[in-house]
GROMACS .gro file of N, CA, C and O in nm:
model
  216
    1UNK      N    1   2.621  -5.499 -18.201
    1UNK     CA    2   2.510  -5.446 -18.125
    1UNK      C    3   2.407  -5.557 -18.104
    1UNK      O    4   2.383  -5.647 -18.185
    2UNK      N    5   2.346  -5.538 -17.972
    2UNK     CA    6   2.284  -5.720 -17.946
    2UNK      C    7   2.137  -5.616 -17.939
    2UNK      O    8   2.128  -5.503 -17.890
    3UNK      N    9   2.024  -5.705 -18.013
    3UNK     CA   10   1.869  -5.650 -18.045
    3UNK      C   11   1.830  -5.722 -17.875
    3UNK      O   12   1.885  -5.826 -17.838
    4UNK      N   13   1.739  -5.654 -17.794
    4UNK     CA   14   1.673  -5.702 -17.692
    4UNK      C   15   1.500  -5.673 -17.778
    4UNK      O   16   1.469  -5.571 -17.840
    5UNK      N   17   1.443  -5.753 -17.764
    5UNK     CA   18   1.261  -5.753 -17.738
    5UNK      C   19   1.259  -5.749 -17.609
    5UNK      O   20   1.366  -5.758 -17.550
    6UNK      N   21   1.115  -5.733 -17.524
    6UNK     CA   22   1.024  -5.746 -17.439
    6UNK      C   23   0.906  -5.730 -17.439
    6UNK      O   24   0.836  -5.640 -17.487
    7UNK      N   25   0.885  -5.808 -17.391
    7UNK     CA   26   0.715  -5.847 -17.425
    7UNK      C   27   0.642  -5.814 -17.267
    7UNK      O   28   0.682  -5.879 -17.170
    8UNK      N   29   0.528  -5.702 -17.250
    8UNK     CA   30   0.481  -5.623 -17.132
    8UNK      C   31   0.311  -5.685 -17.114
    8UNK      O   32   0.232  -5.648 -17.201
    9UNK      N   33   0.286  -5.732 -17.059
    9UNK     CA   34   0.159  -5.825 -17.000
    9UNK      C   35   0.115  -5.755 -16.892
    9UNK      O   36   0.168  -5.747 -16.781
   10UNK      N   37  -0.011  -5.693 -16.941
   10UNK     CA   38  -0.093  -5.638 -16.816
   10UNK      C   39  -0.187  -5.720 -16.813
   10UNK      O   40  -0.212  -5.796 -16.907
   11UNK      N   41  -0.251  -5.713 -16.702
   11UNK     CA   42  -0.373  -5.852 -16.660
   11UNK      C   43  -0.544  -5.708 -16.657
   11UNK      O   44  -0.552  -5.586 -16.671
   12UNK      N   45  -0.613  -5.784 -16.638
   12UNK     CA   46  -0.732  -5.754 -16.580
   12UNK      C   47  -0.789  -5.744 -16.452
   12UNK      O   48  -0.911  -5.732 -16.439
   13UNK      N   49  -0.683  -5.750 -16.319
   13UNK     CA   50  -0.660  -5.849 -16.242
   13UNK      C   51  -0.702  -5.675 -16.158
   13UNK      O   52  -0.687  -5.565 -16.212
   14UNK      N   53  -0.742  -5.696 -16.048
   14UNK     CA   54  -0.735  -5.592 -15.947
   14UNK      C   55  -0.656  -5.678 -15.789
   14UNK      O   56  -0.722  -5.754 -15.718
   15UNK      N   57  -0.531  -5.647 -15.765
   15UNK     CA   58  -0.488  -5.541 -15.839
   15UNK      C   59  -0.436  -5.573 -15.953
   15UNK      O   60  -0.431  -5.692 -15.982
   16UNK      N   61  -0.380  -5.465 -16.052
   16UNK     CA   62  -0.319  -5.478 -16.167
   16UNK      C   63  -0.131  -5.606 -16.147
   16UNK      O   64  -0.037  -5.638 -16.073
   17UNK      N   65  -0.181  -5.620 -16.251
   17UNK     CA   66  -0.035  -5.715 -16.241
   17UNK      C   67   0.039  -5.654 -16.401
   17UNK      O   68  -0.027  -5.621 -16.499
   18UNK      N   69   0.171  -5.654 -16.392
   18UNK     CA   70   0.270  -5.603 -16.509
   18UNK      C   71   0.380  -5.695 -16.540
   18UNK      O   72   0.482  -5.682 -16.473
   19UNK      N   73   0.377  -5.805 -16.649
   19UNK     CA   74   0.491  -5.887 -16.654
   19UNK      C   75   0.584  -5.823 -16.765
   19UNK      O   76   0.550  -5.787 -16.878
   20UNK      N   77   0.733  -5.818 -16.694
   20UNK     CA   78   0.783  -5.808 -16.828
   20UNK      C   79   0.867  -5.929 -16.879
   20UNK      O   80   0.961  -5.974 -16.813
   21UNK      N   81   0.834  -5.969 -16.980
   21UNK     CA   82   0.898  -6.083 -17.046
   21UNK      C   83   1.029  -6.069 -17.148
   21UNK      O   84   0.996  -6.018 -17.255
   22UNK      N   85   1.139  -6.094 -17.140
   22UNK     CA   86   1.251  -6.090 -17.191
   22UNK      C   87   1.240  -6.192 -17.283
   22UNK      O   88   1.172  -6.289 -17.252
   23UNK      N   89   1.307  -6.185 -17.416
   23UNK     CA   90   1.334  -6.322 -17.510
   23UNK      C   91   1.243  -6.295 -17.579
   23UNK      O   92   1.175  -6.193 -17.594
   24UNK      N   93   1.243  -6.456 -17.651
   24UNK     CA   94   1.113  -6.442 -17.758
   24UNK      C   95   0.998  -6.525 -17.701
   24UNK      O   96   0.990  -6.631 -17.640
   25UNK      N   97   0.898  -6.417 -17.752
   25UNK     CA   98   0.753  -6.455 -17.682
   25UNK      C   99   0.675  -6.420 -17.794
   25UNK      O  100   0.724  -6.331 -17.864
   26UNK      N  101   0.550  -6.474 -17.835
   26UNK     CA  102   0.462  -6.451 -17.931
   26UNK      C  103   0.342  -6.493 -17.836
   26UNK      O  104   0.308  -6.608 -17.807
   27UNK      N  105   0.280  -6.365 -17.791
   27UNK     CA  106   0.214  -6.310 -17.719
   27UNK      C  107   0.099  -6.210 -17.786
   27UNK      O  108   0.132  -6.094 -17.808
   28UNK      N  109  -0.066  -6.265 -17.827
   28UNK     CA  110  -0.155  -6.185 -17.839
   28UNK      C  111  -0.235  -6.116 -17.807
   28UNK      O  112  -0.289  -6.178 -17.715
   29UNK      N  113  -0.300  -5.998 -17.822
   29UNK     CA  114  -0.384  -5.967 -17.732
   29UNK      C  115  -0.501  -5.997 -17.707
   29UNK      O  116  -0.589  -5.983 -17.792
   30UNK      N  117  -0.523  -6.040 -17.596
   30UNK     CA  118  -0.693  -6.099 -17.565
   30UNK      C  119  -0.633  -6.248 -17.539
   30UNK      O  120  -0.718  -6.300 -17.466
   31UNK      N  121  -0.536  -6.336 -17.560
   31UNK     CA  122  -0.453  -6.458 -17.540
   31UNK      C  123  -0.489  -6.500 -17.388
   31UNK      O  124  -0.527  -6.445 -17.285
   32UNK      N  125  -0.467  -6.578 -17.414
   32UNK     CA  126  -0.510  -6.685 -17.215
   32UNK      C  127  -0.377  -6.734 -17.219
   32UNK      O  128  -0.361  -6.787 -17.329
   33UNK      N  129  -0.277  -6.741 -17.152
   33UNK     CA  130  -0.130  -6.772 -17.092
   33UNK      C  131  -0.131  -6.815 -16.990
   33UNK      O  132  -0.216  -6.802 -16.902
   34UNK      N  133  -0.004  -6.888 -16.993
   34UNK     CA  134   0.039  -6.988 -16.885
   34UNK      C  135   0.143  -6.890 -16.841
   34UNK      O  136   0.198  -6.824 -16.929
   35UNK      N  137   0.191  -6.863 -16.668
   35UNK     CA  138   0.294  -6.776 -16.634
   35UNK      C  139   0.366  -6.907 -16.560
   35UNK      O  140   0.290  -6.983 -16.499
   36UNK      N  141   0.531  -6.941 -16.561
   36UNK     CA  142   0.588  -7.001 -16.416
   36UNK      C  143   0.717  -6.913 -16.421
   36UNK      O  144   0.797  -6.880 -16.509
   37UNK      N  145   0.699  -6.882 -16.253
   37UNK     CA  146   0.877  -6.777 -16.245
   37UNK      C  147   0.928  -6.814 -16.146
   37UNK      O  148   0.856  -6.885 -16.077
   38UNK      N  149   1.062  -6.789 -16.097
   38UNK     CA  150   1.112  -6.774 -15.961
   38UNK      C  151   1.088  -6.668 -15.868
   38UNK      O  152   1.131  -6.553 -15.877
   39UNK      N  153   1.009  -6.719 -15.772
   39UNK     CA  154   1.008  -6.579 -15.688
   39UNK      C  155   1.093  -6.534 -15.669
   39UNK      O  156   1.066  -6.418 -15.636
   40UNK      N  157   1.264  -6.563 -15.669
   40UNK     CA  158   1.348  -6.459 -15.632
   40UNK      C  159   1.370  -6.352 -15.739
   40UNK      O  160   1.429  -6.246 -15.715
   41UNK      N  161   1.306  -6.393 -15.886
   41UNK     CA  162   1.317  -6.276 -15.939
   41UNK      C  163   1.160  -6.174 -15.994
   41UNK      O  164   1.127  -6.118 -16.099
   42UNK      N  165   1.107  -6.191 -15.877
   42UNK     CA  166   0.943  -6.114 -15.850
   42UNK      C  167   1.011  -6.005 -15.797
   42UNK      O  168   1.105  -6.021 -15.719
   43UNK      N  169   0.952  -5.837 -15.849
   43UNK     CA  170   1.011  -5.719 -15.781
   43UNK      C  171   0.821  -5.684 -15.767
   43UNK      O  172   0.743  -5.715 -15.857
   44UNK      N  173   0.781  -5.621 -15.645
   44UNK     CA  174   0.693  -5.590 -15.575
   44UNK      C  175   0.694  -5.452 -15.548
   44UNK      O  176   0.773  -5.408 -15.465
   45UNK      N  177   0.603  -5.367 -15.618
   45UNK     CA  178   0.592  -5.225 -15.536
   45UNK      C  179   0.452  -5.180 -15.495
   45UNK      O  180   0.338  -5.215 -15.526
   46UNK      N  181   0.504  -5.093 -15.416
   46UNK     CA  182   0.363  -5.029 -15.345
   46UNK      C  183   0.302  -4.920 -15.465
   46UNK      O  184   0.353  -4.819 -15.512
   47UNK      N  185   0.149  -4.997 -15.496
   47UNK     CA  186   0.028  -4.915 -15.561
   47UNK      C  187   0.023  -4.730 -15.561
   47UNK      O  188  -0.005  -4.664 -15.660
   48UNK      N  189   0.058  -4.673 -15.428
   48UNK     CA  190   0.037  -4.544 -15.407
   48UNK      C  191   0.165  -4.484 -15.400
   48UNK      O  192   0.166  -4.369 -15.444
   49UNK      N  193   0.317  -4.542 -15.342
   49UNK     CA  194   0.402  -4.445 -15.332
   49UNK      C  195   0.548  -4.490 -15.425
   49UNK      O  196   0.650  -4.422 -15.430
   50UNK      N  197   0.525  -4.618 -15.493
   50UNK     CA  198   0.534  -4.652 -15.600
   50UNK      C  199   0.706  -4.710 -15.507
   50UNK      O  200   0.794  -4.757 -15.578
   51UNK      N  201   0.719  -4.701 -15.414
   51UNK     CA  202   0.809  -4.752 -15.340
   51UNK      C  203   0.839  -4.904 -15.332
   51UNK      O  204   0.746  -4.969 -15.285
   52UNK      N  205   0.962  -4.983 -15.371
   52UNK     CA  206   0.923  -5.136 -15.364
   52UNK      C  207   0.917  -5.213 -15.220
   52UNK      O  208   0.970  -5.162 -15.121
   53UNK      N  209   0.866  -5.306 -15.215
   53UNK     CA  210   0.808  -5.382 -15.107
   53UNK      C  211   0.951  -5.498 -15.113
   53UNK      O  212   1.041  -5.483 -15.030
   54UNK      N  213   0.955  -5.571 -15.182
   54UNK     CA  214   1.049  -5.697 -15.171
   54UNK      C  215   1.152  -5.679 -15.338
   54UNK      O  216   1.239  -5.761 -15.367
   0.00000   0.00000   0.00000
């Protein structure tokens, strides 16, 4: 049986931003972080009908 973590990063940000981080991350709260990703794996949804965009 394989253990998964994820580590869930909400911002302060309007709008809200939600990272989810796979692997190991040691991640605090109140922490200042560095983010770099591939946009091809950015998923985008719409605020009100919760429908994705890209």
């Amino acid at each position: 049986m394989t253990s998964r973590q994820a580590t869930f990063i909400t911002t302060a940000t309007a709008p809200e931003i939600v990272i989810a981080l796979n692997g190991r991350s040691v991640v605090m709260a109140g922490e200042t972080i560095r983010l770099t990703f591939a946009a091809s794996n950015v998923h985008l949804f719409d605020a009100e009908t919760e429908q994705r965009l890209r």
